[in-house]
Every structure is written in structure tokens, then in C-alpha cells.
Amino acid sequence: MPEGLEAEIWTRAAQAVVGREIAKVWCDERVAPLGFVESSTGATIEKVRRCGKVVVIDTDGSSLGLHFGMTGRLEIDGTAPIPRLEYASGRDRAEWDRLRLWTVHDHQTSLSTAPALRMNDPRRLGKLTLDADLSGLGADCLTLTSDELTAGLGRRRVAIKSALLDQRVVAGLGNLCADEVLFHAGVAPRRPADSLTPEEIESIGAQCRRCLPRLLAAGGSTHGELSPEVRSAAGPCPLDGAPLARMAIGGRTAVWCPTHQR
Ligand SMILES: [Zn+2]
């Protein structure tokens, strides 16, 4: 469930660790490449940035990638910028930790303190990467232009919802944000991508730039009109009161309004 917006929240909070030296690293070897601990220990964190849904920690050696899967979450200096993920367990068990990374800095020289970065992932669908090639990602969802979306879609004939979830088309969109953007753009999720008019593509790009920063400011991808409560009830459309529709598209549940989304 963590989407680009959640990764953006963690990336912003993780700016606190920039400039620090990594003192010690522990990781769950089942989700990390060989050499992850050796490559990161002793390195200095130079930059923390987001690529789509991935948080990338650039050091003076390797770049460490944090991929959150369906239930991954991040704590920075013992604090969770997002306290609880929707659809994930509200519990926090140490055996679900996949990364613990301690740093050395002025006020924290003891390894007994909370890790500077701690990734916890109950379902273990996330992973850690070293120097991952993320060049295949599409344009970022928060700044998407209609030209970028047109180029990303190419001649794809799949449902527009499926195309928007393809990270090569747009980077950072997940299930909730894709539904939210289509809801505001007035485009039905089942529409074949190659049937969209230039105006509809423009509208989807505009809604990415308009809706997503608003959701980000509100706390993330669950704060839209199609909130988890509205989605699970499949009640009336928040805009026009018509009954919402819900069905699986590309293996993910799509929620939309058949009245104003055409
Ligand atoms: Zn509606």
C-alpha cells in the first residue's frame, strides 16, 4: 500500500540523517542483496531522495534502495512519520524488522539507542537494494505533465487504471492515488488507454499535479475523496451522490463513479 506519497513523507523526514556516518547495519538477509551490510557500514549519507515509491539513500559509496512492498514502513530516529499504514497490521513486532541502521552523530554515539533508520515490513514483500537501476521508471506522479503521460502511455491498450499503476508509465502512483486522480479527471478506470482524448490525458496530468500535493499535505494516499472508508462502503459518490462501482482491474480493486467518470 505505501505509494509515492508515503515514500515522499519518509524521504522528507529522512533528511535528518543526511551528513551522518553509518556506524552499524543489520538487515534481514532474505530481503537484501549480498554485501548490503558491508557496502553500507562506514559510509557517509550524502543525500536521501525518492524515486517513485522507492526511498534512495545515496552514500559516498553505494546507493541503498528501500522498497516498501505492501506493508513496509519507516522510522527515523525512533519516530514514525506515518504512525500506521492502512490495510497493514497496527502492531509493530521486532521480528518484522527488515533494516536497522545506526549512525554516528553528535548526540547519538551509542548503538543502544534507536536506529536512525528502521524499516518494518510484516508481509515481507518489500526489499533492500544496492545501486539499483531505476532508470526505467516513468515521469514522477507529483509533477506529471500531459506530454510525459502521453509518452509514457505510448500505444498501450490496457485499461487506463492498469497503465497508471505501471511504474514505467508513471512513477509513484499506487492503487488509491490512481483511483483518486481518475475520479477527479472524470475518466473511467476501465477505459482502454489508447482511447483517451488529448483533453482527458491533460486532465489526468493536471489532477496528478493538483490532487496529489493536497493528499501529501493531508498525510498521504488515504486522505482523498475515495478514502478507505468510502471505498469499503462503496456508497454514494462524494461529488454527485450516484452509487459508486467497485471491481478488480489488473488485479487491484478499482472504485469509481459510473455517472461522472466516462
Ligand atoms: Zn460521481
CSV table of C-alpha atoms and ligand atoms in Angstrom, one decimal:
chain,number,residue,atom,x,y,z
A,1,MET,CA,0.0,0.0,0.0
A,2,PRO,CA,2.8,2.6,0.5
A,3,GLU,CA,2.6,4.8,-2.6
A,4,GLY,CA,4.8,7.6,-3.8
A,5,LEU,CA,3.2,9.9,-1.3
A,6,GLU,CA,4.2,7.8,1.6
A,7,ALA,CA,7.7,7.5,0.2
A,8,GLU,CA,7.8,11.3,-0.1
A,9,ILE,CA,6.8,11.7,3.5
A,10,TRP,CA,9.6,9.3,4.6
A,11,THR,CA,12.1,10.9,2.3
A,12,ARG,CA,11.4,14.4,3.8
A,13,ALA,CA,11.7,13.1,7.3
A,14,ALA,CA,14.9,11.2,6.5
A,15,GLN,CA,16.7,14.4,5.5
A,16,ALA,CA,17.6,14.4,9.2
A,17,VAL,CA,20.2,11.7,8.6
A,18,VAL,CA,22.0,13.4,5.7
A,19,GLY,CA,25.6,14.0,6.6
A,20,ARG,CA,25.8,11.2,9.2
A,21,GLU,CA,28.2,8.3,9.0
A,22,ILE,CA,26.7,4.8,9.1
A,23,ALA,CA,28.0,3.1,12.2
A,24,LYS,CA,26.3,-0.3,12.1
A,25,VAL,CA,23.8,-2.0,9.9
A,26,TRP,CA,21.6,-5.1,10.4
A,27,CYS,CA,19.3,-6.4,7.8
A,28,ASP,CA,17.1,-9.4,7.1
A,29,GLU,CA,19.2,-11.3,4.6
A,30,ARG,CA,16.1,-12.6,2.9
A,31,VAL,CA,15.2,-9.2,1.5
A,32,ALA,CA,18.7,-7.8,0.9
A,33,PRO,CA,21.4,-8.4,-1.7
A,34,LEU,CA,24.7,-10.0,-0.7
A,35,GLY,CA,27.1,-7.4,0.6
A,36,PHE,CA,24.4,-4.9,1.7
A,37,VAL,CA,25.8,-4.6,5.3
A,38,GLU,CA,29.5,-4.5,4.1
A,39,SER,CA,28.7,-1.9,1.5
A,40,SER,CA,26.9,0.5,3.7
A,41,THR,CA,28.8,0.2,7.0
A,42,GLY,CA,31.2,3.1,7.5
A,43,ALA,CA,29.8,5.1,4.5
A,44,THR,CA,28.5,8.7,4.9
A,45,ILE,CA,25.0,9.5,3.9
A,46,GLU,CA,25.1,12.3,1.3
A,47,LYS,CA,21.6,12.5,0.1
A,48,VAL,CA,18.1,11.0,0.6
A,49,ARG,CA,15.8,11.1,-2.4
A,50,ARG,CA,12.7,9.5,-3.7
A,51,CYS,CA,12.4,7.6,-7.0
A,52,GLY,CA,8.7,6.7,-7.5
A,53,LYS,CA,7.8,4.6,-4.5
A,54,VAL,CA,11.5,3.9,-3.6
A,55,VAL,CA,13.5,5.8,-0.9
A,56,VAL,CA,17.1,6.0,-2.1
A,57,ILE,CA,19.9,6.7,0.3
A,58,ASP,CA,23.0,7.9,-1.6
A,59,THR,CA,26.2,7.5,0.4
A,60,ASP,CA,29.8,8.3,-0.6
A,61,GLY,CA,29.9,4.6,-1.6
A,62,SER,CA,26.8,2.8,-2.7
A,63,SER,CA,23.2,3.9,-3.0
A,64,LEU,CA,20.8,2.0,-0.8
A,65,GLY,CA,17.3,1.4,-2.0
A,66,LEU,CA,14.3,0.9,0.4
A,67,HIS,CA,11.4,-0.7,-1.4
A,68,PHE,CA,8.3,-0.9,0.8
A,69,GLY,CA,6.2,-3.6,-0.9
A,70,MET,CA,2.6,-3.8,0.5
A,71,THR,CA,3.2,-3.2,4.2
A,72,GLY,CA,6.7,-1.7,4.7
A,73,ARG,CA,7.1,1.4,6.9
A,74,LEU,CA,10.0,3.5,8.0
A,75,GLU,CA,11.0,5.0,11.3
A,76,ILE,CA,13.6,7.8,11.5
A,77,ASP,CA,15.5,8.3,14.8
A,78,GLY,CA,12.8,6.3,16.6
A,79,THR,CA,9.9,8.3,15.3
A,80,ALA,CA,7.3,7.1,12.7
A,81,PRO,CA,6.3,9.9,10.3
A,82,ILE,CA,3.3,7.7,9.4
A,83,PRO,CA,2.2,6.1,12.6
A,84,ARG,CA,0.0,3.4,11.0
A,85,LEU,CA,-0.5,2.1,7.4
A,86,GLU,CA,-4.0,1.4,6.2
A,87,TYR,CA,-4.6,-2.3,5.4
A,88,ALA,CA,-1.5,-3.2,7.4
A,89,SER,CA,-1.2,-4.6,10.9
A,90,GLY,CA,-1.3,-1.9,13.6
A,91,ARG,CA,1.2,-3.9,15.6
A,92,ASP,CA,4.9,-3.4,15.5
A,93,ARG,CA,6.9,-6.6,16.1
A,94,ALA,CA,10.7,-6.7,16.1
A,95,GLU,CA,10.7,-9.9,14.0
A,96,TRP,CA,9.1,-7.8,11.2
A,97,ASP,CA,12.2,-5.5,11.1
A,98,ARG,CA,14.0,-5.8,7.7
A,99,LEU,CA,16.5,-3.0,8.3
A,100,ARG,CA,18.1,-1.4,11.3
A,101,LEU,CA,20.8,1.3,10.5
A,102,TRP,CA,22.6,3.2,13.2
A,103,THR,CA,24.6,6.4,12.5
A,104,VAL,CA,27.2,8.3,14.4
A,105,HIS,CA,26.5,11.9,15.1
A,106,ASP,CA,26.8,14.5,17.8
A,107,HIS,CA,24.0,13.4,20.1
A,108,GLN,CA,23.9,9.7,19.3
A,109,THR,CA,27.0,7.7,19.7
A,110,SER,CA,25.6,4.7,21.5
A,111,LEU,CA,24.4,1.7,19.5
A,112,SER,CA,21.9,1.0,22.2
A,113,THR,CA,19.7,4.0,21.0
A,114,ALA,CA,17.0,3.7,18.4
A,115,PRO,CA,18.3,3.1,14.9
A,116,ALA,CA,18.5,6.2,12.7
A,117,LEU,CA,16.6,4.2,10.1
A,118,ARG,CA,14.4,1.2,10.8
A,119,MET,CA,12.2,-0.5,8.2
A,120,ASN,CA,9.5,-2.8,9.5
A,121,ASP,CA,7.5,-4.9,7.0
A,122,PRO,CA,5.1,-7.6,8.3
A,123,ARG,CA,4.4,-9.2,5.0
A,124,ARG,CA,8.0,-9.1,3.8
A,125,LEU,CA,7.1,-8.1,0.2
A,126,GLY,CA,9.4,-5.1,0.3
A,127,LYS,CA,13.2,-5.3,-0.3
A,128,LEU,CA,16.5,-3.6,0.0
A,129,THR,CA,18.7,-2.9,-3.0
A,130,LEU,CA,22.2,-1.7,-3.7
A,131,ASP,CA,22.9,0.6,-6.6
A,132,ALA,CA,19.6,-0.4,-8.2
A,133,ASP,CA,19.0,0.8,-11.8
A,134,LEU,CA,15.8,2.9,-11.5
A,135,SER,CA,16.2,4.5,-15.0
A,136,GLY,CA,13.3,2.6,-16.3
A,137,LEU,CA,10.8,4.5,-14.2
A,138,GLY,CA,8.4,6.9,-15.8
A,139,ALA,CA,7.9,10.5,-15.0
A,140,ASP,CA,7.1,11.3,-11.4
A,141,CYS,CA,3.4,11.4,-10.3
A,142,LEU,CA,3.7,14.7,-8.4
A,143,THR,CA,5.0,16.7,-11.4
A,144,LEU,CA,3.5,14.7,-14.3
A,145,THR,CA,2.8,16.7,-17.5
A,146,SER,CA,0.4,15.7,-20.3
A,147,ASP,CA,3.4,15.3,-22.6
A,148,GLU,CA,5.1,12.9,-20.2
A,149,LEU,CA,1.9,10.9,-19.7
A,150,THR,CA,1.3,10.7,-23.5
A,151,ALA,CA,4.9,9.5,-24.0
A,152,GLY,CA,4.6,7.0,-21.1
A,153,LEU,CA,1.3,5.6,-22.3
A,154,GLY,CA,2.6,5.1,-25.8
A,155,ARG,CA,0.3,2.7,-27.6
A,156,ARG,CA,-0.8,0.8,-24.6
A,157,ARG,CA,-4.3,-0.7,-25.0
A,158,VAL,CA,-4.7,-1.9,-21.4
A,159,ALA,CA,-7.2,-0.2,-19.0
A,160,ILE,CA,-6.0,3.3,-18.1
A,161,LYS,CA,-6.0,2.3,-14.4
A,162,SER,CA,-3.6,-0.6,-15.1
A,163,ALA,CA,-1.4,1.7,-17.2
A,164,LEU,CA,-1.2,4.3,-14.4
A,165,LEU,CA,-0.1,1.6,-12.0
A,166,ASP,CA,2.7,0.6,-14.3
A,167,GLN,CA,5.8,2.3,-12.8
A,168,ARG,CA,7.3,2.6,-16.3
A,169,VAL,CA,4.4,4.8,-17.3
A,170,VAL,CA,4.2,7.0,-14.2
A,171,ALA,CA,6.4,6.6,-11.2
A,172,GLY,CA,4.9,6.7,-7.7
A,173,LEU,CA,1.2,6.1,-8.3
A,174,GLY,CA,-0.4,3.2,-6.4
A,175,ASN,CA,-3.9,1.9,-6.2
A,176,LEU,CA,-5.5,4.7,-4.1
A,177,CYS,CA,-3.9,7.6,-5.9
A,178,ALA,CA,-4.6,6.2,-9.3
A,179,ASP,CA,-8.3,5.9,-8.4
A,180,GLU,CA,-8.3,9.4,-6.9
A,181,VAL,CA,-6.8,11.0,-10.0
A,182,LEU,CA,-9.2,9.3,-12.3
A,183,PHE,CA,-12.1,10.3,-10.1
A,184,HIS,CA,-11.2,13.9,-10.3
A,185,ALA,CA,-10.3,13.7,-14.0
A,186,GLY,CA,-13.7,12.2,-14.8
A,187,VAL,CA,-12.2,9.2,-16.6
A,188,ALA,CA,-13.5,5.7,-16.0
A,189,PRO,CA,-10.7,3.3,-14.9
A,190,ARG,CA,-11.7,0.6,-17.5
A,191,ARG,CA,-11.2,2.8,-20.5
A,192,PRO,CA,-8.5,1.5,-22.8
A,193,ALA,CA,-5.5,3.8,-22.5
A,194,ASP,CA,-5.4,4.3,-26.3
A,195,SER,CA,-9.0,5.5,-26.4
A,196,LEU,CA,-8.3,8.6,-24.3
A,197,THR,CA,-8.5,12.1,-25.9
A,198,PRO,CA,-5.7,14.6,-25.5
A,199,GLU,CA,-8.1,16.6,-23.2
A,200,GLU,CA,-8.6,13.6,-21.0
A,201,ILE,CA,-4.8,12.9,-20.8
A,202,GLU,CA,-4.3,16.6,-20.0
A,203,SER,CA,-6.9,16.3,-17.3
A,204,ILE,CA,-5.2,13.2,-15.7
A,205,GLY,CA,-1.9,15.0,-15.6
A,206,ALA,CA,-3.4,18.2,-14.2
A,207,GLN,CA,-5.2,16.2,-11.5
A,208,CYS,CA,-1.9,14.5,-10.5
A,209,ARG,CA,-0.3,17.9,-10.0
A,210,ARG,CA,-3.4,19.2,-8.2
A,211,CYS,CA,-4.7,16.3,-6.1
A,212,LEU,CA,-1.5,14.6,-5.1
A,213,PRO,CA,0.2,17.6,-3.4
A,214,ARG,CA,-3.1,18.1,-1.5
A,215,LEU,CA,-3.1,14.5,-0.3
A,216,LEU,CA,0.5,14.7,0.6
A,217,ALA,CA,-0.1,17.8,2.8
A,218,ALA,CA,-3.1,15.9,4.4
A,219,GLY,CA,-0.9,12.9,5.3
A,220,GLY,CA,-0.8,10.6,2.3
A,221,SER,CA,-2.7,8.5,-0.1
A,222,THR,CA,-5.6,7.6,2.2
A,223,HIS,CA,-6.7,11.2,2.5
A,224,GLY,CA,-8.6,11.6,-0.8
A,225,GLU,CA,-12.3,11.7,-1.6
A,226,LEU,CA,-12.2,8.0,-2.2
A,227,SER,CA,-10.8,7.3,1.3
A,228,PRO,CA,-10.6,3.7,2.6
A,229,GLU,CA,-14.0,4.3,4.4
A,230,VAL,CA,-15.7,5.4,1.2
A,231,ARG,CA,-14.1,2.6,-0.8
A,232,SER,CA,-15.1,-0.1,1.6
A,233,ALA,CA,-18.7,1.1,1.8
A,234,ALA,CA,-18.9,1.7,-2.0
A,235,GLY,CA,-21.6,4.2,-1.0
A,236,PRO,CA,-22.6,7.4,-2.8
A,237,CYS,CA,-20.2,9.4,-4.9
A,238,PRO,CA,-18.8,12.3,-2.8
A,239,LEU,CA,-19.3,14.6,-5.8
A,240,ASP,CA,-22.8,13.8,-7.2
A,241,GLY,CA,-24.3,11.1,-4.9
A,242,ALA,CA,-24.5,8.4,-7.6
A,243,PRO,CA,-23.7,4.8,-6.4
A,244,LEU,CA,-20.0,4.1,-6.7
A,245,ALA,CA,-18.8,1.0,-8.6
A,246,ARG,CA,-16.1,-1.4,-7.5
A,247,MET,CA,-14.4,-4.1,-9.4
A,248,ALA,CA,-11.0,-5.7,-10.0
A,249,ILE,CA,-8.9,-4.2,-12.8
A,250,GLY,CA,-5.5,-5.6,-13.4
A,251,GLY,CA,-5.7,-7.5,-10.1
A,252,ARG,CA,-6.3,-4.4,-8.0
A,253,THR,CA,-9.7,-3.1,-6.7
A,254,ALA,CA,-10.8,-0.1,-8.6
A,255,VAL,CA,-13.5,2.2,-7.1
A,256,TRP,CA,-15.2,4.8,-9.4
A,257,CYS,CA,-18.4,6.7,-10.2
A,258,PRO,CA,-20.0,5.5,-13.4
A,259,THR,CA,-22.0,8.7,-13.5
A,260,HIS,CA,-19.3,11.3,-13.8
A,261,GLN,CA,-16.4,9.1,-14.9
A,262,ARG,CA,-16.7,8.2,-18.5
B,1,ZN,ZN,-19.8,10.9,-9.3
